[in-house]
Short mmCIF file of C-alpha atoms in Angstrom, two decimals:
data_model
loop_
_atom_site.label_atom_id
_atom_site.label_comp_id
_atom_site.label_asym_id
_atom_site.label_seq_id
_atom_site.Cartn_x
_atom_site.Cartn_y
_atom_site.Cartn_z
CA MET A 6 -50.26 -18.65 -38.10
CA ALA A 7 -50.41 -16.50 -35.27
CA LYS A 8 -47.34 -15.49 -33.67
CA THR A 9 -46.94 -16.21 -30.05
CA PRO A 10 -46.87 -13.51 -27.85
CA PRO A 11 -43.29 -12.81 -26.19
CA ASP A 12 -43.33 -13.86 -22.39
CA GLU A 13 -43.77 -10.25 -20.79
CA SER A 14 -43.03 -11.80 -17.27
CA ALA A 15 -39.54 -13.61 -18.33
CA THR A 16 -38.39 -10.31 -19.91
CA ALA A 17 -39.16 -8.60 -16.62
CA ARG A 18 -37.05 -10.87 -14.90
CA THR A 19 -34.22 -10.42 -17.07
CA SER A 20 -34.17 -7.17 -16.60
CA SER A 21 -34.34 -7.06 -12.98
CA ARG A 22 -31.22 -8.79 -12.75
CA PRO A 23 -28.14 -6.91 -11.20
CA GLU A 24 -25.47 -6.34 -13.48
CA PRO A 25 -22.13 -8.09 -12.12
CA ARG A 26 -19.92 -5.00 -12.02
CA VAL A 27 -17.56 -4.01 -9.50
CA ALA A 28 -18.34 -0.50 -7.66
CA LYS A 29 -16.80 2.54 -9.00
CA GLY A 30 -13.06 3.09 -7.70
CA PHE A 31 -12.78 -0.17 -6.27
CA ARG A 32 -11.19 -3.23 -7.43
CA ASP A 33 -11.21 -7.02 -6.79
CA ILE A 34 -7.93 -8.35 -5.54
CA GLU A 35 -6.86 -11.99 -6.42
CA ALA A 36 -4.83 -14.83 -4.85
CA ALA A 37 -1.45 -13.87 -6.71
CA GLU A 38 -1.36 -10.53 -5.84
CA LEU A 39 -2.97 -10.97 -2.23
CA ARG A 40 0.15 -13.52 -1.37
CA GLN A 41 2.56 -10.94 -2.82
CA GLN A 42 0.98 -8.53 -0.27
CA ARG A 43 1.14 -10.80 2.28
CA ALA A 44 4.65 -11.23 2.20
CA MET A 45 5.63 -7.77 1.83
CA LEU A 46 3.43 -6.74 4.93
CA GLU A 47 5.38 -9.40 7.04
CA LYS A 48 8.84 -7.44 6.17
CA ILE A 49 7.37 -4.43 6.98
CA ARG A 50 5.92 -5.66 10.21
CA ALA A 51 9.05 -7.16 11.00
CA VAL A 52 10.87 -3.67 10.81
CA TYR A 53 8.33 -1.88 13.16
CA GLU A 54 8.65 -4.78 15.67
CA ARG A 55 12.27 -4.36 15.57
CA TYR A 56 11.83 -0.47 16.41
CA GLY A 57 9.64 -1.67 19.37
CA PHE A 58 5.93 -0.76 17.67
CA GLU A 59 3.21 -3.01 19.02
CA PRO A 60 -0.05 -4.44 16.93
CA LEU A 61 -3.42 -2.52 17.23
CA GLU A 62 -6.70 -3.26 15.37
CA THR A 63 -9.32 -0.47 15.18
CA PRO A 64 -12.80 -0.73 13.58
CA VAL A 65 -13.08 -0.20 9.77
CA ILE A 66 -16.01 2.60 10.61
CA GLU A 67 -16.03 5.29 13.39
CA TYR A 68 -18.30 8.12 14.79
CA THR A 69 -17.93 10.59 11.77
CA ASP A 70 -17.23 13.17 14.66
CA ALA A 71 -14.24 11.03 15.81
CA LEU A 72 -12.63 11.41 12.70
CA GLY A 73 -10.96 14.80 12.37
CA LYS A 74 -11.41 18.47 11.62
CA PHE A 75 -10.27 17.82 8.10
CA LEU A 76 -13.97 16.66 7.37
CA PRO A 77 -16.33 19.15 6.29
CA ASP A 78 -18.65 20.77 8.52
CA THR A 79 -22.41 20.12 6.82
CA ASP A 80 -25.28 18.33 7.72
CA ARG A 81 -24.27 15.29 5.82
CA PRO A 82 -20.47 14.78 5.94
CA ASN A 83 -19.92 12.68 2.88
CA ALA A 84 -17.50 14.91 0.89
CA GLY A 85 -14.14 12.89 1.14
CA VAL A 86 -15.46 10.03 3.14
CA PHE A 87 -18.44 7.30 2.80
CA SER A 88 -21.02 7.91 5.28
CA LEU A 89 -24.50 6.43 6.84
CA GLN A 90 -26.49 7.16 10.03
CA ASP A 91 -27.22 4.25 12.33
CA ASP A 92 -30.48 3.36 14.30
CA ASP A 93 -29.72 6.10 16.48
CA GLU A 94 -29.45 8.48 13.83
CA GLN A 95 -25.80 9.18 14.46
CA TRP A 96 -23.62 9.50 11.48
CA MET A 97 -21.00 7.09 11.07
CA SER A 98 -18.25 6.87 8.14
CA LEU A 99 -15.67 4.63 7.08
CA ARG A 100 -12.27 5.61 8.25
CA TYR A 101 -10.27 7.89 6.20
CA ASP A 102 -6.88 6.60 7.42
CA LEU A 103 -5.51 4.76 10.45
CA THR A 104 -4.82 7.85 12.61
CA ALA A 105 -7.81 9.32 13.36
CA PRO A 106 -8.90 6.05 15.00
CA LEU A 107 -5.49 5.59 16.81
CA ALA A 108 -6.28 9.41 18.46
CA ARG A 109 -10.04 7.96 19.57
CA TYR A 110 -8.33 4.93 20.96
CA PHE A 111 -5.80 6.41 22.64
CA ALA A 112 -8.15 9.55 24.33
CA GLU A 113 -10.60 6.55 25.07
CA ASN A 114 -7.83 4.20 26.79
CA ALA A 115 -5.30 6.76 28.05
CA GLN A 116 -5.09 5.94 31.78
CA ARG A 117 -4.13 2.45 31.30
CA LEU A 118 -1.58 2.77 28.13
CA PRO A 119 2.18 3.18 28.50
CA LYS A 120 3.43 6.87 27.57
CA PRO A 121 4.71 6.85 25.10
CA PHE A 122 2.48 4.68 23.10
CA ARG A 123 3.74 3.11 20.42
CA ARG A 124 1.64 1.10 17.89
CA TYR A 125 1.67 -0.43 14.45
CA ALA A 126 -1.73 -0.87 12.32
CA MET A 127 -2.68 -2.33 8.93
CA GLY A 128 -6.00 -1.88 6.96
CA SER A 129 -8.13 -0.92 4.35
CA VAL A 130 -8.93 2.75 4.34
CA PHE A 131 -11.52 4.59 2.11
CA ARG A 132 -11.66 8.07 0.13
CA ASN A 133 -14.84 8.99 -1.38
CA GLU A 134 -12.88 11.15 -3.89
CA LYS A 135 -12.61 10.90 -7.51
CA PRO A 136 -11.46 7.69 -8.69
CA GLY A 137 -8.60 7.72 -11.64
CA PRO A 138 -5.82 5.42 -12.97
CA GLY A 139 -4.10 3.85 -10.02
CA ARG A 140 -5.90 5.61 -7.77
CA PHE A 141 -8.81 3.76 -5.67
CA ARG A 142 -11.41 4.40 -3.06
CA GLN A 143 -10.31 1.77 -1.06
CA PHE A 144 -6.75 0.93 -0.59
CA THR A 145 -4.29 -0.62 2.03
CA GLN A 146 -2.22 1.45 4.48
CA PHE A 147 0.43 0.27 7.09
CA ASP A 148 0.93 2.78 9.83
CA ALA A 149 3.39 3.43 12.80
CA ASP A 150 2.42 5.93 15.66
CA THR A 151 4.36 7.14 18.88
CA VAL A 152 1.62 9.05 20.99
CA GLY A 153 2.84 10.96 24.05
CA THR A 154 6.28 12.64 23.59
CA ASP A 155 7.23 15.64 22.12
CA SER A 156 10.88 14.58 22.00
CA ILE A 157 12.04 15.47 17.94
CA ALA A 158 13.92 12.15 18.36
CA ALA A 159 10.44 10.40 17.79
CA ASP A 160 10.14 12.22 14.07
CA ALA A 161 13.75 11.28 13.53
CA GLU A 162 13.11 7.88 14.34
CA MET A 163 10.11 7.70 11.99
CA CYS A 164 12.13 8.63 9.12
CA MET A 165 14.76 6.07 9.98
CA LEU A 166 11.98 3.17 10.35
CA ALA A 167 10.75 4.53 6.51
CA ALA A 168 14.19 3.77 5.28
CA ASP A 169 14.51 0.67 6.85
CA ALA A 170 11.20 -0.62 5.95
CA LEU A 171 11.89 -0.15 1.95
CA GLU A 172 15.16 -1.59 2.10
CA ALA A 173 13.97 -4.61 3.95
CA LEU A 174 11.31 -5.01 0.93
CA GLY A 175 14.71 -4.80 -1.54
CA ILE A 176 14.76 -0.99 -2.48
CA LYS A 177 18.21 -0.38 -3.00
CA ARG A 178 20.11 2.79 -1.43
CA GLY A 179 19.99 5.21 -3.98
CA ASP A 180 16.22 4.28 -5.26
CA TYR A 181 14.47 5.95 -2.52
CA ILE A 182 14.62 8.88 -0.60
CA ILE A 183 12.64 9.86 2.63
CA LYS A 184 11.77 13.72 2.16
CA VAL A 185 11.27 15.90 5.13
CA SER A 186 9.89 19.19 6.10
CA ASN A 187 8.23 21.14 8.76
CA ARG A 188 4.32 22.51 8.91
CA LYS A 189 5.79 25.14 11.35
CA VAL A 190 8.02 26.69 8.35
CA LEU A 191 5.08 26.61 6.23
CA ASP A 192 3.02 28.11 8.75
CA GLY A 193 5.62 30.96 9.09
CA ILE A 194 5.91 31.48 5.42
CA MET A 195 1.98 31.83 5.20
CA GLU A 196 1.92 34.31 8.10
CA ALA A 197 4.64 36.25 6.17
CA VAL A 198 2.80 36.39 2.84
CA GLY A 199 -0.30 37.43 4.80
CA LEU A 200 -2.32 34.15 4.93
CA ALA A 201 -2.41 34.13 8.86
CA GLY A 202 -5.72 34.23 10.81
CA GLU A 203 -8.81 31.82 11.20
CA GLU A 204 -10.39 33.56 8.15
CA ASN A 205 -7.60 32.32 5.73
CA THR A 206 -7.86 28.65 7.18
CA SER A 207 -9.34 26.99 4.04
CA ARG A 208 -6.99 29.25 1.71
CA ARG A 209 -3.89 27.72 3.43
CA LEU A 210 -5.35 24.26 3.50
CA ALA A 211 -5.78 24.60 -0.63
CA VAL A 212 -2.23 26.16 -0.57
CA MET A 213 -0.84 23.06 1.56
CA ARG A 214 -2.66 20.56 -1.13
CA ALA A 215 -1.78 22.41 -4.25
CA ILE A 216 1.82 21.73 -3.17
CA ASP A 217 1.24 18.28 -2.29
CA LYS A 218 0.43 17.66 -5.80
CA LEU A 219 3.76 18.74 -7.18
CA ASP A 220 4.83 15.34 -8.20
CA ARG A 221 1.50 14.79 -10.17
CA LEU A 222 0.70 18.12 -11.58
CA GLY A 223 4.38 19.67 -11.87
CA PRO A 224 4.88 23.53 -11.41
CA LYS A 225 2.20 24.76 -13.86
CA GLY A 226 -0.35 22.75 -12.13
CA VAL A 227 0.76 23.93 -8.73
CA ARG A 228 0.66 27.33 -9.91
CA LEU A 229 -3.24 27.18 -11.11
CA LEU A 230 -4.12 25.56 -8.04
CA LEU A 231 -2.50 28.47 -6.09
CA GLY A 232 -4.40 30.94 -8.22
CA GLU A 233 -8.06 30.58 -9.59
CA GLY A 234 -8.03 26.88 -10.12
CA ARG A 235 -7.29 23.96 -12.43
CA LYS A 236 -9.29 22.21 -14.76
CA ASP A 237 -8.00 18.43 -15.55
CA GLU A 238 -8.36 16.03 -18.25
CA SER A 239 -12.03 15.25 -17.70
CA GLY A 240 -13.03 18.85 -17.44
CA ASP A 241 -13.58 18.94 -13.47
CA PHE A 242 -12.64 22.10 -12.28
CA THR A 243 -10.50 22.55 -8.68
CA VAL A 244 -11.25 25.62 -7.33
CA GLY A 245 -7.86 27.23 -6.34
CA ALA A 246 -6.51 29.08 -3.07
CA LYS A 247 -7.13 32.43 -5.12
CA LEU A 248 -3.50 33.81 -4.19
CA THR A 249 -2.37 36.81 -5.66
CA ASP A 250 0.62 36.72 -8.29
CA PRO A 251 3.26 38.44 -5.68
CA GLN A 252 2.17 35.46 -3.14
CA ILE A 253 2.18 32.99 -5.71
CA GLY A 254 5.86 33.56 -6.58
CA GLN A 255 7.22 33.73 -3.02
CA ILE A 256 5.56 30.18 -2.36
CA MET A 257 6.89 28.88 -5.75
CA VAL A 258 10.41 29.92 -4.83
CA ILE A 259 10.48 29.35 -1.05
CA PHE A 260 9.21 25.58 -1.69
CA ALA A 261 11.71 25.18 -4.26
CA ILE A 262 8.94 24.58 -6.82
CA GLU A 263 10.76 26.89 -9.36
CA GLY A 264 13.32 29.68 -9.54
CA PHE A 265 15.04 28.37 -6.50
CA ALA A 266 18.77 29.95 -5.66
CA ASP A 267 21.41 28.43 -8.22
CA GLU A 268 23.58 27.16 -5.63
CA ALA A 269 20.85 25.44 -3.78
CA MET A 270 19.82 23.69 -7.17
CA ASP A 271 23.35 22.54 -7.44
CA ALA A 272 23.94 21.51 -4.13
CA MET A 273 20.92 19.15 -4.68
CA SER A 274 22.70 17.22 -7.42
CA VAL A 275 24.97 15.44 -5.03
CA PRO A 276 27.29 12.06 -5.81
CA THR A 277 25.83 8.92 -4.81
CA LYS A 278 27.49 5.49 -4.53
CA ARG A 279 26.29 4.79 -7.96
CA ASP A 280 28.53 7.42 -9.30
CA GLY A 281 31.52 5.86 -7.12
CA ALA A 282 31.62 8.69 -4.54
CA GLY A 283 32.83 7.39 -1.03
CA PRO A 284 30.60 7.76 2.27
CA GLU A 285 32.78 11.03 3.59
CA ALA A 286 32.10 12.58 -0.06
CA ILE A 287 28.36 11.70 -0.18
CA ARG A 288 28.01 12.77 3.47
CA LYS A 289 30.07 16.32 2.77
CA ALA A 290 27.84 16.92 -0.41
CA GLU A 291 24.70 16.25 1.76
CA SER A 292 25.44 18.72 4.43
CA ILE A 293 26.26 21.38 1.69
CA ARG A 294 22.80 20.65 0.38
CA PHE A 295 21.08 20.86 3.67
CA ASP A 296 22.51 24.14 4.40
CA SER A 297 21.72 25.35 1.01
CA ILE A 298 17.95 24.36 1.52
CA ILE A 299 17.52 25.90 4.94
CA GLY A 300 18.94 28.98 3.89
CA GLY A 301 16.59 29.17 0.85
CA MET A 302 13.84 29.13 3.45
CA GLY A 303 15.37 31.36 6.01
CA PRO A 304 14.84 34.67 5.12
CA VAL A 305 11.28 34.36 5.17
CA SER A 306 10.41 32.11 7.57
CA GLN A 307 12.69 33.49 10.41
CA LYS A 308 10.24 36.75 10.26
CA THR A 309 7.78 34.86 12.66
CA ALA A 310 8.50 32.87 15.84
CA ILE A 311 6.75 29.74 14.63
CA GLY A 312 8.75 29.84 11.43
CA LEU A 313 11.77 30.08 13.45
CA GLN A 314 11.10 27.29 15.69
CA GLY A 315 10.41 25.10 12.33
CA LEU A 316 14.14 25.68 11.07
CA SER A 317 15.49 24.78 14.46
CA GLU A 318 13.56 21.43 14.47
CA LEU A 319 14.90 20.72 10.97
CA ARG A 320 18.28 21.31 12.58
CA ASP A 321 17.73 19.03 14.94
CA LEU A 322 16.56 16.49 13.24
CA TRP A 323 19.57 16.48 10.78
CA LYS A 324 21.97 16.24 13.74
CA LEU A 325 20.13 13.16 14.88
CA TRP A 326 20.14 11.17 11.39
CA SER A 327 23.81 12.41 11.06
CA ALA A 328 24.47 10.26 14.58
CA SER A 329 23.06 7.36 13.17
CA GLY A 330 24.73 7.43 9.78
CA TYR A 331 21.65 8.25 7.66
CA ASN A 332 23.13 11.64 6.40
CA ASP A 333 23.91 9.65 3.44
CA GLY A 334 21.42 10.66 1.32
CA ARG A 335 18.62 8.34 2.54
CA ILE A 336 16.92 11.29 4.36
CA ARG A 337 16.97 14.83 2.68
CA ILE A 338 15.40 17.88 3.80
CA ASP A 339 12.67 19.11 1.15
CA PRO A 340 10.68 22.33 1.33
CA SER A 341 8.03 20.95 -1.02
CA VAL A 342 6.61 18.45 1.33
CA VAL A 343 3.61 19.48 3.11
CA ARG A 344 1.12 16.39 3.27
CA GLY A 345 -2.27 17.25 2.19
CA LEU A 346 -4.20 16.62 5.79
CA GLU A 347 -4.85 19.63 8.07
CA TYR A 348 -3.76 18.05 10.95
CA TYR A 349 -0.35 17.94 10.80
CA THR A 350 1.68 20.46 13.14
CA GLY A 351 5.45 19.72 12.87
CA PRO A 352 7.86 17.58 10.81
CA VAL A 353 6.21 16.11 7.68
CA PHE A 354 7.71 13.26 5.67
CA GLU A 355 7.41 11.62 2.55
CA ALA A 356 9.38 8.05 1.25
CA GLU A 357 9.33 8.60 -2.41
CA LEU A 358 10.94 6.12 -5.16
CA THR A 359 13.52 7.68 -7.37
CA PHE A 360 13.91 5.12 -9.84
CA GLU A 361 12.56 5.36 -13.42
CA VAL A 362 10.47 2.42 -15.38
CA LYS A 363 9.01 2.83 -19.18
CA GLY A 364 5.40 3.10 -19.22
CA ASP A 365 2.98 1.31 -21.61
CA ASP A 366 3.98 4.30 -24.11
CA GLY A 367 7.59 4.07 -23.88
CA GLN A 368 7.89 6.98 -21.71
CA PRO A 369 9.88 7.09 -18.58
CA VAL A 370 7.70 6.99 -15.45
CA ARG A 371 8.26 7.63 -11.60
CA PHE A 372 6.10 5.97 -8.97
CA GLY A 373 6.98 8.74 -6.74
CA SER A 374 5.72 8.73 -3.15
CA VAL A 375 4.74 5.59 -1.80
CA GLY A 376 4.47 6.56 2.38
CA GLY A 377 4.31 9.63 4.55
CA GLY A 378 3.45 10.74 7.53
CA GLY A 379 4.44 13.63 10.51
CA ARG A 380 3.83 15.30 13.60
CA TYR A 381 0.05 15.86 14.81
CA ASP A 382 0.10 17.29 18.41
CA ASP A 383 -3.58 18.29 18.23
CA LEU A 384 -5.53 15.14 17.15
CA VAL A 385 -6.06 13.51 20.71
CA ALA A 386 -6.56 16.96 21.79
CA ARG A 387 -9.94 17.07 20.07
CA PHE A 388 -11.30 14.33 22.62
CA THR A 389 -9.69 15.47 25.85
CA GLY A 390 -8.81 19.00 25.60
CA GLU A 391 -5.10 18.49 26.76
CA LYS A 392 -2.64 18.87 23.89
CA VAL A 393 -1.07 15.08 23.58
CA PRO A 394 2.12 15.21 21.01
CA ALA A 395 2.29 12.34 18.76
CA THR A 396 4.15 11.32 15.29
CA GLY A 397 3.40 8.77 12.69
CA PHE A 398 4.21 7.19 9.25
CA SER A 399 2.03 5.50 6.82
CA ILE A 400 3.29 3.20 3.87
CA GLY A 401 0.59 3.15 0.88
CA VAL A 402 0.67 -0.71 0.35
CA SER A 403 -0.58 -0.93 -2.92
CA ARG A 404 1.18 1.65 -4.65
CA LEU A 405 4.14 0.37 -3.32
CA GLN A 406 3.66 -3.34 -4.23
CA ALA A 407 3.20 -1.98 -7.70
CA ALA A 408 6.50 -0.63 -7.95
CA LEU A 409 7.91 -3.68 -6.06
CA SER A 410 6.63 -5.49 -8.92
CA VAL A 411 8.20 -3.51 -11.37
CA ILE A 412 11.87 -4.02 -10.12
CA GLY A 413 11.45 -7.78 -9.38
CA GLN A 414 11.11 -7.71 -5.62
CA SER A 415 7.55 -8.92 -5.03
CA ALA A 416 7.25 -12.37 -3.47
CA THR A 417 7.22 -15.26 -6.02
CA THR A 418 4.16 -16.46 -6.73
CA GLU A 419 3.02 -19.50 -4.49
CA LEU A 420 2.48 -23.27 -5.87
CA GLY A 421 -1.34 -23.97 -5.86
CA PRO A 422 -2.48 -27.15 -3.76
CA VAL A 423 -1.85 -30.81 -4.74
CA VAL A 424 -4.92 -32.35 -6.62
CA VAL A 425 -6.05 -35.88 -5.93
CA LEU A 426 -8.06 -36.74 -9.07
CA VAL A 427 -11.16 -38.84 -8.62
CA MET A 428 -11.07 -42.12 -11.15
CA ASP A 429 -13.55 -44.05 -9.74
CA LYS A 430 -16.61 -42.31 -8.08
CA ASP A 431 -17.33 -45.30 -5.75
CA GLN A 432 -13.78 -44.64 -4.38
CA LEU A 433 -14.66 -41.01 -2.93
CA GLY A 434 -13.73 -42.14 0.83
CA HIS A 435 -10.41 -43.46 -0.37
CA TYR A 436 -9.58 -40.53 -2.24
CA GLN A 437 -10.49 -38.04 0.31
CA MET A 438 -8.29 -40.10 2.93
CA LEU A 439 -5.22 -39.72 0.63
CA THR A 440 -6.15 -35.93 0.33
CA GLN A 441 -6.32 -35.89 4.38
CA LYS A 442 -2.75 -37.44 4.55
CA LEU A 443 -1.03 -34.52 2.51
CA ARG A 444 -2.75 -31.87 4.69
CA ASP A 445 -1.98 -33.73 8.09
CA ALA A 446 1.75 -33.51 6.58
CA GLY A 447 1.41 -29.76 6.47
CA LEU A 448 0.87 -29.92 2.37
CA ARG A 449 -1.94 -27.81 0.35
CA ALA A 450 -4.26 -30.47 -0.89
CA GLU A 451 -7.70 -30.90 -2.31
CA MET A 452 -9.60 -33.65 -4.16
CA TYR A 453 -11.42 -32.91 -7.15
CA LEU A 454 -15.06 -32.30 -6.24
CA GLY A 455 -16.69 -31.76 -10.02
CA SER A 456 -18.22 -34.54 -11.68
CA SER A 457 -16.05 -34.49 -15.00
CA GLY A 458 -13.33 -37.04 -16.44
CA MET A 459 -9.95 -36.99 -16.87
CA LYS A 460 -9.34 -34.20 -19.33
CA ALA A 461 -11.32 -31.86 -17.26
CA GLN A 462 -9.80 -32.50 -14.06
CA MET A 463 -6.47 -32.11 -15.38
CA LYS A 464 -7.50 -28.68 -16.45
CA TYR A 465 -8.63 -27.80 -13.55
CA ALA A 466 -5.43 -28.81 -11.79
CA ASP A 467 -3.72 -26.91 -14.39
CA LYS A 468 -5.62 -23.63 -13.54
CA ARG A 469 -5.22 -24.16 -9.92
CA GLY A 470 -1.69 -24.01 -10.15
CA ALA A 471 -0.89 -27.23 -8.81
CA PRO A 472 2.59 -28.64 -8.52
CA CYS A 473 1.36 -32.30 -9.19
CA VAL A 474 -1.53 -34.35 -9.22
CA ILE A 475 -2.19 -37.58 -7.51
CA ILE A 476 -4.05 -40.26 -9.62
CA GLN A 477 -4.80 -43.83 -8.52
CA GLY A 478 -7.21 -45.96 -10.70
CA SER A 479 -8.14 -49.59 -9.27
CA ASP A 480 -4.81 -51.16 -10.67
CA GLU A 481 -2.87 -48.73 -8.59
CA ARG A 482 -5.28 -49.22 -5.73
CA ALA A 483 -4.95 -53.16 -6.06
CA LYS A 484 -1.11 -52.29 -5.94
CA GLY A 485 -1.19 -49.90 -3.06
CA GLU A 486 0.21 -47.27 -5.24
CA VAL A 487 -0.49 -44.17 -6.78
CA THR A 488 1.02 -42.48 -9.43
CA ILE A 489 2.20 -38.77 -9.13
CA LYS A 490 2.29 -36.55 -12.03
CA ASP A 491 4.55 -33.19 -11.88
CA LEU A 492 2.83 -31.07 -14.22
CA ILE A 493 5.62 -28.04 -13.99
CA GLU A 494 7.38 -30.26 -16.14
CA GLY A 495 4.54 -30.12 -18.78
CA ALA A 496 7.03 -28.79 -21.22
CA ALA A 497 8.86 -32.13 -21.42
CA TRP A 498 5.64 -34.02 -22.16
CA ALA A 499 5.31 -36.27 -25.25
CA LYS A 500 2.54 -34.05 -27.15
CA PRO A 501 2.62 -30.31 -25.66
CA SER A 502 -0.36 -28.55 -26.84
CA SER A 503 -0.37 -25.05 -28.31
CA ALA A 504 -1.25 -23.53 -25.16
CA GLY A 505 1.76 -25.10 -23.33
CA THR A 506 -0.23 -27.22 -21.19
CA ALA A 507 -0.61 -30.94 -20.48
CA ALA A 508 -4.21 -30.72 -20.06
CA GLU A 509 -5.34 -30.31 -23.86
CA ASP A 510 -3.12 -33.48 -24.63
CA ILE A 511 -4.75 -35.60 -21.94
CA LYS A 512 -8.10 -37.29 -23.00
CA ASP A 513 -8.67 -40.53 -21.08
CA ASN A 514 -6.57 -42.82 -19.14
CA LYS A 515 -4.73 -44.48 -22.19
CA ASP A 516 -3.70 -40.95 -23.30
CA TRP A 517 -2.42 -40.27 -19.83
CA LYS A 518 -0.35 -43.25 -19.48
CA ALA A 519 1.60 -42.83 -23.08
CA ALA A 520 2.52 -39.42 -21.24
CA ARG A 521 5.21 -40.63 -18.91
CA PRO A 522 8.09 -38.37 -18.56
CA ALA A 523 6.72 -36.60 -16.10
CA GLN A 524 5.23 -38.98 -13.49
CA ILE A 525 6.24 -41.87 -11.00
CA ALA A 526 4.69 -44.55 -9.42
CA VAL A 527 5.22 -44.95 -5.90
CA ALA A 528 3.49 -47.10 -2.61
CA GLU A 529 0.93 -44.92 -0.75
CA ASP A 530 3.40 -44.64 2.27
CA LYS A 531 5.94 -43.12 0.26
CA MET A 532 3.41 -40.81 -1.25
CA ILE A 533 4.15 -37.61 1.19
CA GLU A 534 7.94 -37.99 0.40
CA ALA A 535 7.73 -37.82 -3.18
CA VAL A 536 5.28 -34.86 -3.47
CA ARG A 537 7.60 -33.22 -1.01
CA ASP A 538 10.49 -33.80 -3.39
CA ILE A 539 8.33 -32.26 -6.44
CA ILE A 540 7.45 -29.28 -4.55
CA ALA A 541 11.16 -28.76 -3.39
CA ARG A 542 12.28 -28.97 -6.56
CA HIS A 543 10.28 -26.15 -8.21
CA THR A 544 10.68 -23.73 -5.07
#
């Protein structure tokens, strides 16, 4: 008997189907995490509003030339950003951060905005960079910025705002530090070690990015990036700043990366509230630490005018924090903070979590930086030709959310909707009416819209995280009643399944009636009150 040839057209149709997969470096975010994020963002927003900032939303895509000088100067500017051409052949890019769009907005609307202009913004940003564990190409930032003032008090306020935002999220004092330095000090040091001038622009940026990776790569990795370069675990090679050994040595010492003066290192270990130290002892130790750090940067920084200006600004910042009581370890000068973007021109700061947790391998893990920012006095000038001073702070929402989950400060998972089961398909209108009554009372509710029986409906309610289900058969309807089953009390049911859910044991209406402990029968007009009681019991 001859074999039937394969259906080539069917094979072709199968092979042409797209594979269901998320794009590399991106991820799907589900309901529980989104709800936790919403609660977290609301707490941050409340702090930003308390400081007087107003909300602003800018487009997720901008003309590429508006995004800033940190983009490469190429025919297709897609290194670091995702770019495309529109119908007019103009290059557009997904925003790299929320700061460059703010600069464009301010330049476009400067005549009608108050000066200084204070805004906060939250949204997704996109980086066309190599993804890795915990590093995605799309993530959420929450920024606050002040545009139109060169007062150092605006920078001090950003650091205080960062501390207040972390504490509002439940991160205890002593579990975080706001670390501060100044790009002017870095510029002075660069000049002193022979890296001044336009011809060294790319090398200076390479130095900044190398130092900015200290938390992740450690001193050895930073040394490699300051020199010829570094090969990562995957074999990819990052070209370094190509400094000489003497230049690398100066950079490493000045930025407290290694070999810092003994007295400065001793001063970094200040007593904390956890150690039982009182407020005055902590502030005195912090003052000693500040003097030691400034002294360590001084000999090189003071050789240049811009370096001297940077040191002076750090001293002024310290005075402002102290006046408001933030000189208790919450905010500290740290010369290793440089920030990786080129547009910073003055004070720069990072919010770092200091507590440790155990990783999957049992080794201690620190979350490190969860936010940062600084002064960027030249960004608006790209549009206007005039210097417009500005400063801002940005929280990395996803990273901070992961840290909050570890310490148990994330929002409690919300209950799912109340599910109204469909016992009699010819009564859909009545079940929909019951569902709408729950909604009109402000309760989350839905009617089961599938075509399955009792067991599948109960399974569905379990998967939805429903606190309870509404059940009304012909007998209940004749009496004007509904039966409400409390699903969270499932452990007390007569026959719990191996999975610990009620649905596995409820096969039909008869089984349901036998499992009575977590259910009540009430009149239809008492349904809202009874459901509220169940929800209140579990929240």
